[in-house]
XYZ file of C-alpha atoms in Angstrom:
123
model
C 13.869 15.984 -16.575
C 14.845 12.865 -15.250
C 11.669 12.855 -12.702
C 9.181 9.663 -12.085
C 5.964 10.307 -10.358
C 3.431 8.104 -10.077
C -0.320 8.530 -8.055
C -3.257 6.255 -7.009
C -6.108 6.931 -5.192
C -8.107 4.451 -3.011
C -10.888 4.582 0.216
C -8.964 5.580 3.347
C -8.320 2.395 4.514
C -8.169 3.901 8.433
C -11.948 4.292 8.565
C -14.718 2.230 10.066
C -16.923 2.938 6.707
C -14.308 1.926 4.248
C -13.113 -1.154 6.329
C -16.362 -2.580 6.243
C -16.955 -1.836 2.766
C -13.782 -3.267 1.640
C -14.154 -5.942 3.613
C -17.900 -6.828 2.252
C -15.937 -6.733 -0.936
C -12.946 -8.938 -0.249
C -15.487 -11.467 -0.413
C -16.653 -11.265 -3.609
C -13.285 -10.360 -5.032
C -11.742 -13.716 -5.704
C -9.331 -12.937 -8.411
C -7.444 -9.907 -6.566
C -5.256 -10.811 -4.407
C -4.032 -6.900 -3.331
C -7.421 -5.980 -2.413
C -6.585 -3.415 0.164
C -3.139 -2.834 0.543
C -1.957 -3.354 -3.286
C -2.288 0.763 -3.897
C 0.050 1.492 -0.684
C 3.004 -1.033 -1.916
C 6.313 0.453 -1.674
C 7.002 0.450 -5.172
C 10.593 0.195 -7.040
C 11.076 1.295 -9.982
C 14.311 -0.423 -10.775
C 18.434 0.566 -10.150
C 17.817 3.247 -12.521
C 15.974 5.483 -9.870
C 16.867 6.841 -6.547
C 15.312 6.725 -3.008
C 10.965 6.842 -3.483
C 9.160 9.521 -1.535
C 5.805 9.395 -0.706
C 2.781 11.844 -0.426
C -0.639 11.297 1.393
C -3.116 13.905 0.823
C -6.558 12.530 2.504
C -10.075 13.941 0.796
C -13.624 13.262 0.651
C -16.621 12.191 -1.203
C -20.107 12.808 -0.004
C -21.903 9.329 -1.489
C -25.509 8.098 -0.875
C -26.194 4.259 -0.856
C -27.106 4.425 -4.430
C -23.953 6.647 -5.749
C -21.719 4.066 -3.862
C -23.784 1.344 -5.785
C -23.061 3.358 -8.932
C -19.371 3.788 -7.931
C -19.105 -0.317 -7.506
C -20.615 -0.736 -10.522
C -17.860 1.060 -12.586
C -15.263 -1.519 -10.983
C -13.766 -4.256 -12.864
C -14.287 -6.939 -10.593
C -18.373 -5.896 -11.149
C -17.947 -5.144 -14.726
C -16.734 -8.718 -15.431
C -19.158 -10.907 -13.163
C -21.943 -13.004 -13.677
C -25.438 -11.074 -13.421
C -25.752 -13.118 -10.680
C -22.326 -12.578 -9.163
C -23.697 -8.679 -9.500
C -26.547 -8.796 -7.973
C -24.641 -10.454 -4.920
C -22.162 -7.636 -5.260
C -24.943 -5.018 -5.064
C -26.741 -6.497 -2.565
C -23.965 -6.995 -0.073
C -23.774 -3.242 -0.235
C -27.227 -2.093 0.381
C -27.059 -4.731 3.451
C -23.860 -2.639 4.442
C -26.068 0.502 4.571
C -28.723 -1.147 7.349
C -25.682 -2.305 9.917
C -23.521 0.224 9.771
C -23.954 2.851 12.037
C -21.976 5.470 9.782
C -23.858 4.497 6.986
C -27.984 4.375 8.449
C -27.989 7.184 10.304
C -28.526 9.269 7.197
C -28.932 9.667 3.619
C -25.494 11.184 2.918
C -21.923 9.761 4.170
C -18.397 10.854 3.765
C -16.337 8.243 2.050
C -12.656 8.674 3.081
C -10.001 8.771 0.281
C -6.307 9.188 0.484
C -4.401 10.278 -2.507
C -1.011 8.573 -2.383
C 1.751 9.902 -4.871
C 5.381 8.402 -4.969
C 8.296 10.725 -6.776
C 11.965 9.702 -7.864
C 14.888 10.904 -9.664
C 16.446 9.147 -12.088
C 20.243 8.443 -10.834
């Protein structure tokens, strides 16, 4: 048909919840270099395509400090540390559940994600 599309989905990086998670994590993530804003690149997928158009659709999860845990734990970067590296990684985001005021004032938290698809027509 002649039609690319092409979809990633990542934390809504417009949040107080997911800044400060992603941020705990830029720390321990020493081998990505696109840690945040790698997923929102304006891609190009070469002369033989036309003009890229982009779609946001925004949506939810409700976590818990232990099913974000979980979630961090099915991540690369976790997958392939050090068990000490892990623990660290874990750690760092149980800390981020006692100083964030999203986060401690209950047992259940929205974490923000946005959907981004980008379409094109081959020329």
């Amino acid at each position: 048909s002649g039609i690319l599309a092409d979809e990633d989905t990542g934390t809504d990086p417009r949040t107080p919840a997911a800044i400060m998670l992603h941020g705990a994590l830029r720390a321990l993530r020493t081998q990505d270099s696109e840690w945040l804003t790698g997923w929102l690149r304006d891609p190009a997928f070469g002369p033989e395509f036309g003009p890229v158009e982009q779609g946001f659709f925004p949506h939810s999860e409700t976590k818990t400090i232990d099913s974000l845990v979980t979630l961090i734990k099915s991540r690369s970067y976790y997958l392939t540390s050090s068990p000490e590296r892990r623990r660290e990684i874990e750690e760092r985001i149980r800390e981020l559940a006692t100083v964030h005021p999203e986060l401690k004032s209950g047992n259940t938290f929205e974490l923000p994600y946005v959907t981004v698809v980008f379409t094109t027509v081959r020329n």
